[in-house]
Amino acid sequence: MSFIRYSAFFLLVLHGVFLAPQVWSQPPLRLSEEEVTLIVLQQNLSILSTSFDPKIAQTLVTEVQSRFDTLIAGQVNYNIDRSDKTSIVFGTDNRQVLYETSVAKKFPVGVEGRMYLRNQHDTTNSAFATDPAFWETRLGFEARAPFLKNRFGKSDRGAVELAQKQQGVVQESSLTQLDAQVYLAVTTYWNLVASYEYLKVSRQFLKRAQDFQKITREKKIIGLSEDPDILAADALVEEREVEILRAQNLIEDFSEQLKNLLNLKLTQKILPKESLPPKVKVPTKAEIFETALQNRNDYQSLLQEAKAKDVQMAVAKDQKLPSLDLYTSLELNSVDPSYAEVLGQTFRAANPNWRIGVDFNLSFENRFAKSALTRSKLEKAQILVRIKELENQIALQIFEALREWQLQRKETVKFGRIATLQQKKLGVEQKNFLQGRSSSDIIVRFQTDWLVAEKQKIDSELRDKLSRVDLRRIMSILIPESLKKFPSEAS
């Protein structure tokens, strides 16, 4: 038992030694904003789910186009009729072999065509039949062309165009999801960058607190510090360690959020490549507004909807017209005991039967078509109002984002100066402390003031960066145009 117990322990140790590095020694993934954008577009689950919407919409286009499909039909049957008859004239054993095939197709020009070939072989034991066995063959051609409704296939082609416009609406709406997910990932990334900056500053101030603690204890030895000074220095170190714990917790929070958005393994560590960047030139409102209208998928989606309503209105107008269709048919047939002869006479058009005519159908009130046209006009007017509303919203968003950006630029400069002044203030007071002309309480307070100023500076730099990200989101330029596509569409 002892040997088995030690063997199990040894195997457990080996498992930990050889397998643990494979799990925990995975190198960290260093990312920039551009790389975060690329991974989101390739791996984000919400984007992968949304990428099916345009494909689903495309099937609706194919479904509408199916009205132009070629339809082939046929039948073959053998009938033995030995039923009792009221007269012996009809025979007591009548048999029929029938096979028929037809091809029908609707063309984009609105013409419906059909061609069929029918062969029928009849036999009978009736003593009164001239031919107890004979063939009958029919070859037919039919065509129907609308003159008013769907003239030259206008309504059919309009239905296909409408489905394509609607597919475009779905495409633009789906691309909006790309912007939303990339925006979420980019803001999370920059929050992670700021968290690492916060951790860096917290560690620097922990080092200062530990240095102050060391100096205070040394001064205690020579009688220049009292117990309250030692306690204050110890409390300052504890407080700085709490700041580090907070910074590390923020890093974990934003790392987990970013890994979720990038669909990465939970064990993967992420390190940002970038720091909070410097200022850049602010574009004008007119430039931002023009770029936003060109790139915003929600705006382009509304424009596509408006175009779709134009097509729908054109189709609806045609539906108000009476139905007036020209039709024609030509049937060639022959009846003969010889199958070869019957086919020859049929294909030589020896016995033609031609028909031409017009079908007319009028709904006097036609309330269905009128209501459809009225609804389309109202929906078009509604979309135009929504377009104007979105333009106003975009203009307001641009105004607010620019104002926020300008405010954050000023705040960043101010907080930078405040941090510098707090640093200088602490430096002067530390010299006084070493000369015995200050107290530990003042040093602790001044260190805290400087730390608060540094944190405010980081916060202002983060808000500055996020305000620029928000402005890029409004302009819909977070994703380069060459990359704005779903994973399945990427080359």
Short mmCIF file of C-alpha atoms in Angstrom, two decimals:
data_model
loop_
_atom_site.label_atom_id
_atom_site.label_comp_id
_atom_site.label_asym_id
_atom_site.label_seq_id
_atom_site.Cartn_x
_atom_site.Cartn_y
_atom_site.Cartn_z
CA MET A 1 0.00 0.00 0.00
CA SER A 2 2.85 2.32 0.86
CA PHE A 3 4.50 1.71 -2.54
CA ILE A 4 1.23 2.38 -4.38
CA ARG A 5 0.69 5.59 -2.42
CA TYR A 6 4.17 6.91 -3.22
CA SER A 7 3.82 5.92 -6.88
CA ALA A 8 0.58 7.85 -7.17
CA PHE A 9 2.20 10.87 -5.55
CA PHE A 10 5.16 10.63 -7.95
CA LEU A 11 2.85 10.50 -10.99
CA LEU A 12 0.94 13.50 -9.67
CA VAL A 13 4.16 15.49 -9.36
CA LEU A 14 5.19 14.53 -12.91
CA HIS A 15 1.77 15.61 -14.18
CA GLY A 16 2.23 19.00 -12.57
CA VAL A 17 5.78 19.44 -13.80
CA PHE A 18 5.20 18.53 -17.44
CA LEU A 19 1.63 19.68 -18.03
CA ALA A 20 1.47 22.88 -16.00
CA PRO A 21 3.91 24.80 -18.24
CA GLN A 22 1.70 24.00 -21.24
CA VAL A 23 -1.20 25.71 -19.50
CA TRP A 24 0.39 28.57 -17.57
CA SER A 25 3.53 29.39 -19.58
CA GLN A 26 1.52 30.49 -22.61
CA PRO A 27 3.19 33.66 -23.90
CA PRO A 28 1.16 36.86 -23.49
CA LEU A 29 -0.60 38.26 -26.53
CA ARG A 30 0.56 41.80 -27.25
CA LEU A 31 -2.05 43.80 -29.15
CA SER A 32 -2.48 47.22 -30.71
CA GLU A 33 -5.80 48.88 -31.50
CA GLU A 34 -5.48 47.85 -35.14
CA GLU A 35 -4.88 44.21 -34.18
CA VAL A 36 -7.83 44.28 -31.79
CA THR A 37 -10.00 45.49 -34.68
CA LEU A 38 -8.79 42.68 -36.96
CA ILE A 39 -9.41 39.95 -34.35
CA VAL A 40 -12.90 41.30 -33.59
CA LEU A 41 -13.82 41.19 -37.26
CA GLN A 42 -12.54 37.61 -37.55
CA GLN A 43 -13.60 36.01 -34.26
CA ASN A 44 -16.30 38.02 -32.47
CA LEU A 45 -19.27 35.71 -31.92
CA SER A 46 -21.86 38.46 -32.31
CA ILE A 47 -20.36 39.40 -35.69
CA LEU A 48 -20.19 35.75 -36.73
CA SER A 49 -23.88 35.39 -35.86
CA THR A 50 -24.87 38.59 -37.68
CA SER A 51 -22.90 37.53 -40.77
CA PHE A 52 -25.68 35.02 -41.53
CA ASP A 53 -28.31 37.77 -41.96
CA PRO A 54 -27.18 38.91 -45.47
CA LYS A 55 -26.99 35.28 -46.57
CA ILE A 56 -30.51 34.66 -45.31
CA ALA A 57 -31.70 37.79 -47.12
CA GLN A 58 -30.01 36.56 -50.31
CA THR A 59 -32.13 33.41 -50.18
CA LEU A 60 -35.22 35.65 -50.38
CA VAL A 61 -33.84 37.16 -53.58
CA THR A 62 -33.36 33.67 -54.99
CA GLU A 63 -36.87 32.78 -53.87
CA VAL A 64 -38.33 35.69 -55.86
CA GLN A 65 -36.19 34.79 -58.88
CA SER A 66 -37.68 31.29 -58.76
CA ARG A 67 -40.71 32.62 -60.67
CA PHE A 68 -38.48 32.42 -63.78
CA ASP A 69 -37.57 28.78 -63.15
CA THR A 70 -38.18 26.21 -65.89
CA LEU A 71 -40.87 23.73 -64.84
CA ILE A 72 -40.84 20.25 -66.34
CA ALA A 73 -43.77 17.93 -65.68
CA GLY A 74 -44.90 14.62 -66.98
CA GLN A 75 -47.05 11.58 -66.39
CA VAL A 76 -47.21 7.94 -67.49
CA ASN A 77 -50.15 5.67 -66.76
CA TYR A 78 -51.69 2.42 -67.94
CA ASN A 79 -55.45 1.98 -67.55
CA ILE A 80 -57.29 -1.38 -67.88
CA ASP A 81 -61.04 -0.83 -67.98
CA ARG A 82 -63.13 -4.02 -67.68
CA SER A 83 -66.04 -2.44 -65.89
CA ASP A 84 -69.61 -3.42 -66.75
CA LYS A 85 -71.14 -1.10 -69.35
CA THR A 86 -74.74 -0.27 -70.18
CA SER A 87 -74.13 -1.16 -73.82
CA ILE A 88 -71.88 -3.64 -75.60
CA VAL A 89 -70.99 -0.81 -77.97
CA PHE A 90 -68.42 0.42 -75.44
CA GLY A 91 -66.64 -2.94 -75.18
CA THR A 92 -65.78 -4.95 -72.10
CA ASP A 93 -61.99 -4.66 -72.25
CA ASN A 94 -60.72 -1.14 -72.89
CA ARG A 95 -57.04 -0.28 -72.33
CA GLN A 96 -55.16 2.96 -72.49
CA VAL A 97 -51.45 3.81 -72.28
CA LEU A 98 -50.74 7.51 -71.75
CA TYR A 99 -47.47 9.38 -71.42
CA GLU A 100 -47.23 13.14 -71.44
CA THR A 101 -44.50 15.70 -70.77
CA SER A 102 -44.56 19.48 -70.63
CA VAL A 103 -42.13 22.37 -70.19
CA ALA A 104 -43.28 25.74 -68.83
CA LYS A 105 -41.29 28.90 -68.23
CA LYS A 106 -41.91 32.51 -67.35
CA PHE A 107 -39.52 34.98 -68.99
CA PRO A 108 -38.31 38.31 -67.48
CA VAL A 109 -40.13 40.13 -70.31
CA GLY A 110 -43.43 38.96 -68.81
CA VAL A 111 -44.28 36.26 -71.37
CA GLU A 112 -45.35 32.86 -70.03
CA GLY A 113 -44.71 29.97 -72.38
CA ARG A 114 -45.63 26.28 -72.28
CA MET A 115 -44.91 23.36 -74.62
CA TYR A 116 -46.32 19.88 -74.22
CA LEU A 117 -46.29 16.52 -76.01
CA ARG A 118 -48.99 13.94 -75.33
CA ASN A 119 -49.10 10.35 -76.62
CA GLN A 120 -52.13 8.12 -76.03
CA HIS A 121 -52.58 4.52 -77.17
CA ASP A 122 -56.13 3.09 -76.92
CA THR A 123 -57.27 -0.48 -77.49
CA THR A 124 -60.79 -1.96 -77.20
CA ASN A 125 -62.62 -5.25 -77.81
CA SER A 126 -65.75 -3.45 -78.93
CA ALA A 127 -67.12 -5.05 -82.10
CA PHE A 128 -68.30 -1.65 -83.27
CA ALA A 129 -64.86 0.04 -83.15
CA THR A 130 -63.46 1.04 -86.54
CA ASP A 131 -59.90 0.71 -85.27
CA PRO A 132 -59.59 -1.53 -82.21
CA ALA A 133 -56.10 -0.09 -81.57
CA PHE A 134 -54.97 3.43 -82.45
CA TRP A 135 -52.54 6.20 -81.42
CA GLU A 136 -53.37 9.82 -80.72
CA THR A 137 -50.55 12.38 -80.47
CA ARG A 138 -50.80 16.04 -79.54
CA LEU A 139 -48.01 18.62 -79.70
CA GLY A 140 -48.96 21.99 -78.24
CA PHE A 141 -47.49 25.48 -77.82
CA GLU A 142 -49.02 28.14 -75.55
CA ALA A 143 -48.02 31.73 -74.80
CA ARG A 144 -49.54 34.49 -72.66
CA ALA A 145 -48.35 38.10 -72.54
CA PRO A 146 -49.81 40.81 -70.24
CA PHE A 147 -50.56 44.22 -71.79
CA LEU A 148 -51.32 46.28 -68.67
CA LYS A 149 -50.41 44.59 -65.40
CA ASN A 150 -46.84 43.31 -65.50
CA ARG A 151 -46.38 44.71 -69.01
CA PHE A 152 -43.07 43.52 -70.46
CA GLY A 153 -42.40 41.84 -67.08
CA LYS A 154 -42.12 45.15 -65.23
CA SER A 155 -43.80 43.87 -62.05
CA ASP A 156 -41.80 40.63 -62.03
CA ARG A 157 -38.50 42.43 -62.45
CA GLY A 158 -39.65 44.98 -59.88
CA ALA A 159 -40.27 42.19 -57.38
CA VAL A 160 -36.72 40.91 -57.92
CA GLU A 161 -35.29 44.42 -57.64
CA LEU A 162 -37.29 45.01 -54.47
CA ALA A 163 -35.89 41.82 -52.92
CA GLN A 164 -32.37 42.92 -53.89
CA LYS A 165 -32.93 46.35 -52.32
CA GLN A 166 -34.19 44.72 -49.15
CA GLN A 167 -31.15 42.47 -49.15
CA GLY A 168 -29.05 45.64 -49.37
CA VAL A 169 -30.92 47.06 -46.37
CA VAL A 170 -30.11 43.92 -44.38
CA GLN A 171 -26.48 44.11 -45.51
CA GLU A 172 -26.12 47.72 -44.33
CA SER A 173 -27.93 47.01 -41.06
CA SER A 174 -25.68 44.02 -40.44
CA LEU A 175 -22.54 46.08 -41.10
CA THR A 176 -23.71 48.45 -38.36
CA GLN A 177 -23.15 45.55 -35.94
CA LEU A 178 -19.50 45.45 -37.02
CA ASP A 179 -19.07 49.09 -36.01
CA ALA A 180 -20.80 48.47 -32.68
CA GLN A 181 -18.64 45.47 -31.74
CA VAL A 182 -15.40 47.11 -32.86
CA TYR A 183 -16.29 50.26 -30.91
CA LEU A 184 -16.95 48.19 -27.80
CA ALA A 185 -13.67 46.30 -28.19
CA VAL A 186 -11.62 49.44 -28.88
CA THR A 187 -13.01 51.31 -25.85
CA THR A 188 -12.33 48.23 -23.71
CA TYR A 189 -8.78 48.09 -25.09
CA TRP A 190 -8.05 51.71 -24.17
CA ASN A 191 -9.53 51.19 -20.72
CA LEU A 192 -7.09 48.29 -20.38
CA VAL A 193 -4.24 50.57 -21.47
CA ALA A 194 -5.28 53.13 -18.84
CA SER A 195 -5.47 50.36 -16.21
CA TYR A 196 -1.86 49.40 -16.91
CA GLU A 197 -0.91 53.09 -16.64
CA TYR A 198 -2.72 53.19 -13.31
CA LEU A 199 -0.82 50.09 -12.13
CA LYS A 200 2.49 51.62 -13.21
CA VAL A 201 1.80 54.82 -11.28
CA SER A 202 0.58 52.87 -8.24
CA ARG A 203 3.81 50.86 -8.13
CA GLN A 204 5.88 54.05 -8.38
CA PHE A 205 4.02 55.54 -5.44
CA LEU A 206 4.37 52.30 -3.46
CA LYS A 207 8.13 52.63 -3.96
CA ARG A 208 7.99 56.22 -2.71
CA ALA A 209 5.92 55.16 0.30
CA GLN A 210 8.42 52.39 1.10
CA ASP A 211 11.30 54.86 0.80
CA PHE A 212 9.51 57.23 3.14
CA GLN A 213 8.87 54.35 5.54
CA LYS A 214 12.57 53.49 5.52
CA ILE A 215 13.64 57.09 6.11
CA THR A 216 11.14 57.49 8.94
CA ARG A 217 12.42 54.38 10.72
CA GLU A 218 16.02 55.52 10.32
CA LYS A 219 15.10 58.88 11.80
CA LYS A 220 13.40 57.06 14.67
CA ILE A 221 16.73 55.42 15.53
CA ILE A 222 18.43 58.80 15.89
CA GLY A 223 15.41 60.28 17.68
CA LEU A 224 14.11 62.54 14.92
CA SER A 225 10.84 60.62 14.46
CA GLU A 226 8.17 59.45 16.84
CA ASP A 227 5.90 56.39 16.86
CA PRO A 228 3.01 58.28 15.17
CA ASP A 229 5.39 59.04 12.27
CA ILE A 230 6.24 55.32 11.94
CA LEU A 231 2.55 54.38 12.06
CA ALA A 232 1.68 56.99 9.43
CA ALA A 233 4.43 55.67 7.12
CA ASP A 234 3.24 52.08 7.63
CA ALA A 235 -0.34 53.10 6.92
CA LEU A 236 0.82 54.87 3.73
CA VAL A 237 2.52 51.68 2.48
CA GLU A 238 -0.65 49.69 3.17
CA GLU A 239 -2.73 52.25 1.33
CA ARG A 240 -0.42 52.14 -1.71
CA GLU A 241 -0.63 48.34 -1.77
CA VAL A 242 -4.42 48.68 -1.86
CA GLU A 243 -4.05 50.99 -4.88
CA ILE A 244 -2.04 48.25 -6.64
CA LEU A 245 -4.73 45.68 -5.85
CA ARG A 246 -7.35 47.99 -7.34
CA ALA A 247 -5.25 48.54 -10.46
CA GLN A 248 -4.69 44.80 -10.89
CA ASN A 249 -8.40 44.15 -10.45
CA LEU A 250 -9.20 46.74 -13.15
CA ILE A 251 -6.72 45.04 -15.47
CA GLU A 252 -8.39 41.69 -14.86
CA ASP A 253 -11.86 43.16 -15.47
CA PHE A 254 -10.98 44.81 -18.78
CA SER A 255 -8.83 41.84 -19.86
CA GLU A 256 -11.73 39.44 -19.35
CA GLN A 257 -14.11 41.76 -21.21
CA LEU A 258 -11.69 42.13 -24.10
CA LYS A 259 -11.02 38.37 -24.32
CA ASN A 260 -14.75 37.79 -24.43
CA LEU A 261 -15.16 40.27 -27.28
CA LEU A 262 -12.19 38.75 -29.14
CA ASN A 263 -13.38 35.20 -28.42
CA LEU A 264 -10.02 34.26 -26.88
CA LYS A 265 -9.24 31.61 -24.29
CA LEU A 266 -9.69 32.70 -20.68
CA THR A 267 -6.14 31.56 -19.91
CA GLN A 268 -4.69 33.91 -22.56
CA LYS A 269 -2.96 36.97 -21.11
CA ILE A 270 -3.31 40.24 -23.04
CA LEU A 271 -0.78 43.06 -23.00
CA PRO A 272 -1.39 46.33 -24.88
CA LYS A 273 1.34 47.57 -27.20
CA GLU A 274 0.31 51.20 -27.02
CA SER A 275 0.10 53.90 -24.40
CA LEU A 276 -2.40 56.74 -24.24
CA PRO A 277 -1.37 58.71 -27.37
CA PRO A 278 -0.69 62.42 -27.82
CA LYS A 279 -3.03 64.98 -29.30
CA VAL A 280 -4.00 65.03 -32.96
CA LYS A 281 -5.52 67.63 -35.26
CA VAL A 282 -9.26 68.19 -34.86
CA PRO A 283 -11.21 68.04 -38.19
CA THR A 284 -13.96 70.52 -38.95
CA LYS A 285 -17.65 69.79 -38.37
CA ALA A 286 -18.35 69.89 -42.12
CA GLU A 287 -15.64 67.31 -42.83
CA ILE A 288 -16.92 65.04 -40.06
CA PHE A 289 -20.55 65.34 -41.17
CA GLU A 290 -19.76 64.59 -44.82
CA THR A 291 -17.64 61.57 -43.88
CA ALA A 292 -20.34 60.28 -41.52
CA LEU A 293 -23.09 60.43 -44.18
CA GLN A 294 -20.87 58.58 -46.65
CA ASN A 295 -19.80 55.83 -44.23
CA ARG A 296 -22.61 55.35 -41.72
CA ASN A 297 -24.32 52.02 -42.49
CA ASP A 298 -27.50 52.97 -40.62
CA TYR A 299 -27.82 56.05 -42.84
CA GLN A 300 -27.07 54.06 -46.00
CA SER A 301 -29.62 51.47 -44.86
CA LEU A 302 -32.34 54.14 -44.74
CA LEU A 303 -31.37 55.34 -48.23
CA GLN A 304 -31.68 51.75 -49.47
CA GLU A 305 -35.10 51.49 -47.83
CA ALA A 306 -36.21 54.66 -49.60
CA LYS A 307 -35.09 53.25 -52.97
CA ALA A 308 -36.88 49.99 -52.19
CA LYS A 309 -40.10 51.91 -51.51
CA ASP A 310 -39.76 53.62 -54.92
CA VAL A 311 -39.69 50.19 -56.56
CA GLN A 312 -42.58 49.01 -54.40
CA MET A 313 -44.65 52.07 -55.39
CA ALA A 314 -43.98 51.45 -59.09
CA VAL A 315 -45.16 47.86 -58.77
CA ALA A 316 -48.20 48.92 -56.72
CA LYS A 317 -49.21 51.43 -59.40
CA ASP A 318 -49.30 48.67 -62.01
CA GLN A 319 -51.54 46.57 -59.80
CA LYS A 320 -54.25 49.25 -60.04
CA LEU A 321 -54.57 48.61 -63.79
CA PRO A 322 -57.03 46.08 -65.23
CA SER A 323 -55.75 42.68 -66.24
CA LEU A 324 -55.52 42.49 -70.05
CA ASP A 325 -53.57 39.50 -71.34
CA LEU A 326 -53.03 38.35 -74.92
CA TYR A 327 -52.85 34.57 -75.22
CA THR A 328 -52.31 32.22 -78.12
CA SER A 329 -51.98 28.47 -78.53
CA LEU A 330 -51.14 26.10 -81.37
CA GLU A 331 -51.93 22.40 -81.07
CA LEU A 332 -50.85 19.81 -83.64
CA ASN A 333 -52.40 16.37 -83.48
CA SER A 334 -53.06 13.14 -85.38
CA VAL A 335 -54.92 9.88 -84.84
CA ASP A 336 -53.77 6.70 -86.63
CA PRO A 337 -53.24 2.99 -85.95
CA SER A 338 -49.55 3.44 -86.86
CA TYR A 339 -47.37 5.22 -84.30
CA ALA A 340 -44.85 6.31 -86.96
CA GLU A 341 -47.60 7.77 -89.11
CA VAL A 342 -49.22 9.58 -86.22
CA LEU A 343 -45.91 11.19 -85.23
CA GLY A 344 -45.16 12.18 -88.81
CA GLN A 345 -48.54 13.85 -89.32
CA THR A 346 -48.28 15.64 -85.97
CA PHE A 347 -44.83 17.11 -86.56
CA ARG A 348 -45.74 18.04 -90.15
CA ALA A 349 -48.61 20.13 -88.74
CA ALA A 350 -51.09 18.21 -90.85
CA ASN A 351 -53.91 18.95 -88.41
CA PRO A 352 -53.29 22.33 -86.76
CA ASN A 353 -55.58 23.93 -84.18
CA TRP A 354 -54.67 27.59 -83.56
CA ARG A 355 -56.29 29.89 -81.07
CA ILE A 356 -55.70 33.57 -80.20
CA GLY A 357 -57.57 35.74 -77.78
CA VAL A 358 -57.57 38.28 -74.97
CA ASP A 359 -58.40 37.82 -71.28
CA PHE A 360 -59.84 40.82 -69.47
CA ASN A 361 -60.24 41.16 -65.71
CA LEU A 362 -61.26 44.33 -63.89
CA SER A 363 -61.82 44.92 -60.19
CA PHE A 364 -64.01 48.00 -60.13
CA GLU A 365 -63.11 49.20 -56.61
CA ASN A 366 -59.70 47.48 -56.51
CA ARG A 367 -59.27 48.46 -52.90
CA PHE A 368 -56.44 46.00 -52.33
CA ALA A 369 -54.18 47.60 -54.96
CA LYS A 370 -55.15 51.13 -53.92
CA SER A 371 -54.41 50.46 -50.26
CA ALA A 372 -51.06 48.85 -51.18
CA LEU A 373 -50.08 51.95 -53.18
CA THR A 374 -51.21 54.32 -50.40
CA ARG A 375 -49.30 52.29 -47.82
CA SER A 376 -46.14 52.41 -49.93
CA LYS A 377 -46.40 56.20 -50.28
CA LEU A 378 -46.91 56.63 -46.53
CA GLU A 379 -44.01 54.32 -45.74
CA LYS A 380 -41.79 56.27 -48.16
CA ALA A 381 -42.76 59.53 -46.44
CA GLN A 382 -42.03 57.93 -43.07
CA ILE A 383 -38.58 56.85 -44.24
CA LEU A 384 -37.80 60.36 -45.49
CA VAL A 385 -38.66 61.72 -42.05
CA ARG A 386 -36.43 59.07 -40.45
CA ILE A 387 -33.58 60.04 -42.78
CA LYS A 388 -33.89 63.68 -41.74
CA GLU A 389 -34.15 62.65 -38.09
CA LEU A 390 -30.96 60.58 -38.38
CA GLU A 391 -29.15 63.47 -40.08
CA ASN A 392 -30.10 65.72 -37.16
CA GLN A 393 -28.97 63.05 -34.67
CA ILE A 394 -25.63 62.67 -36.46
CA ALA A 395 -25.13 66.44 -36.44
CA LEU A 396 -25.94 66.56 -32.71
CA GLN A 397 -23.62 63.64 -31.97
CA ILE A 398 -20.83 65.36 -33.89
CA PHE A 399 -21.38 68.62 -32.00
CA GLU A 400 -21.35 66.88 -28.61
CA ALA A 401 -18.35 64.68 -29.47
CA LEU A 402 -16.31 67.64 -30.71
CA ARG A 403 -17.21 69.67 -27.64
CA GLU A 404 -16.26 66.74 -25.38
CA TRP A 405 -13.00 66.25 -27.26
CA GLN A 406 -12.06 69.93 -26.96
CA LEU A 407 -12.93 69.86 -23.27
CA GLN A 408 -10.83 66.74 -22.65
CA ARG A 409 -7.86 68.25 -24.49
CA LYS A 410 -7.96 71.24 -22.17
CA GLU A 411 -8.48 69.04 -19.11
CA THR A 412 -5.53 66.83 -20.04
CA VAL A 413 -3.24 69.87 -20.20
CA LYS A 414 -4.58 71.20 -16.90
CA PHE A 415 -4.28 67.89 -15.06
CA GLY A 416 -0.75 67.47 -16.43
CA ARG A 417 0.19 70.82 -14.93
CA ILE A 418 -1.55 69.97 -11.66
CA ALA A 419 0.42 66.71 -11.39
CA THR A 420 3.67 68.59 -12.04
CA LEU A 421 2.83 71.18 -9.36
CA GLN A 422 1.90 68.49 -6.84
CA GLN A 423 5.19 66.73 -7.57
CA LYS A 424 7.15 69.93 -6.97
CA LYS A 425 5.20 70.62 -3.79
CA LEU A 426 6.08 67.18 -2.44
CA GLY A 427 9.73 67.59 -3.45
CA VAL A 428 10.03 70.84 -1.48
CA GLU A 429 8.32 69.34 1.54
CA GLN A 430 10.55 66.25 1.48
CA LYS A 431 13.64 68.48 1.73
CA ASN A 432 12.03 70.20 4.70
CA PHE A 433 11.27 66.82 6.25
CA LEU A 434 14.89 65.70 5.95
CA GLN A 435 15.93 68.93 7.67
CA GLY A 436 13.40 68.37 10.43
CA ARG A 437 11.17 71.27 9.37
CA SER A 438 8.14 69.16 8.34
CA SER A 439 6.04 66.27 9.64
CA SER A 440 5.18 62.83 8.34
CA ASP A 441 1.52 63.85 8.25
CA ILE A 442 2.26 66.54 5.66
CA ILE A 443 4.42 64.19 3.59
CA VAL A 444 1.65 61.55 3.57
CA ARG A 445 -0.93 64.14 2.58
CA PHE A 446 1.26 65.63 -0.17
CA GLN A 447 2.07 62.18 -1.59
CA THR A 448 -1.66 61.42 -1.70
CA ASP A 449 -2.31 64.77 -3.42
CA TRP A 450 0.26 63.93 -6.07
CA LEU A 451 -1.15 60.42 -6.58
CA VAL A 452 -4.67 61.82 -6.95
CA ALA A 453 -3.35 64.31 -9.53
CA GLU A 454 -1.62 61.52 -11.49
CA LYS A 455 -4.80 59.44 -11.47
CA GLN A 456 -6.80 62.45 -12.66
CA LYS A 457 -4.25 62.96 -15.42
CA ILE A 458 -4.61 59.32 -16.55
CA ASP A 459 -8.41 59.62 -16.42
CA SER A 460 -8.34 62.79 -18.51
CA GLU A 461 -6.01 61.17 -21.07
CA LEU A 462 -8.35 58.18 -21.24
CA ARG A 463 -11.39 60.40 -21.71
CA ASP A 464 -9.49 62.32 -24.37
CA LYS A 465 -8.73 59.10 -26.23
CA LEU A 466 -12.27 57.74 -25.83
CA SER A 467 -13.77 61.01 -27.09
CA ARG A 468 -11.70 60.60 -30.25
CA VAL A 469 -12.78 56.97 -30.54
CA ASP A 470 -16.39 58.10 -30.16
CA LEU A 471 -15.93 60.68 -32.90
CA ARG A 472 -14.47 58.02 -35.18
CA ARG A 473 -17.46 55.81 -34.37
CA ILE A 474 -19.84 58.63 -35.34
CA MET A 475 -17.93 59.03 -38.62
CA SER A 476 -17.93 55.22 -39.04
CA ILE A 477 -14.16 55.12 -39.72
CA LEU A 478 -13.15 52.85 -36.83
CA ILE A 479 -12.92 50.05 -39.41
CA PRO A 480 -10.97 50.72 -42.62
CA GLU A 481 -13.23 50.42 -45.65
CA SER A 482 -11.17 47.53 -47.04
CA LEU A 483 -11.78 45.54 -43.82
CA LYS A 484 -15.47 46.32 -43.34
CA LYS A 485 -16.79 42.92 -44.32
CA PHE A 486 -17.92 39.76 -42.60
CA PRO A 487 -15.49 36.88 -41.95
CA SER A 488 -17.05 34.75 -44.71
CA GLU A 489 -16.56 37.59 -47.21
CA ALA A 490 -12.92 38.25 -46.33
CA SER A 491 -10.45 37.07 -48.94
#
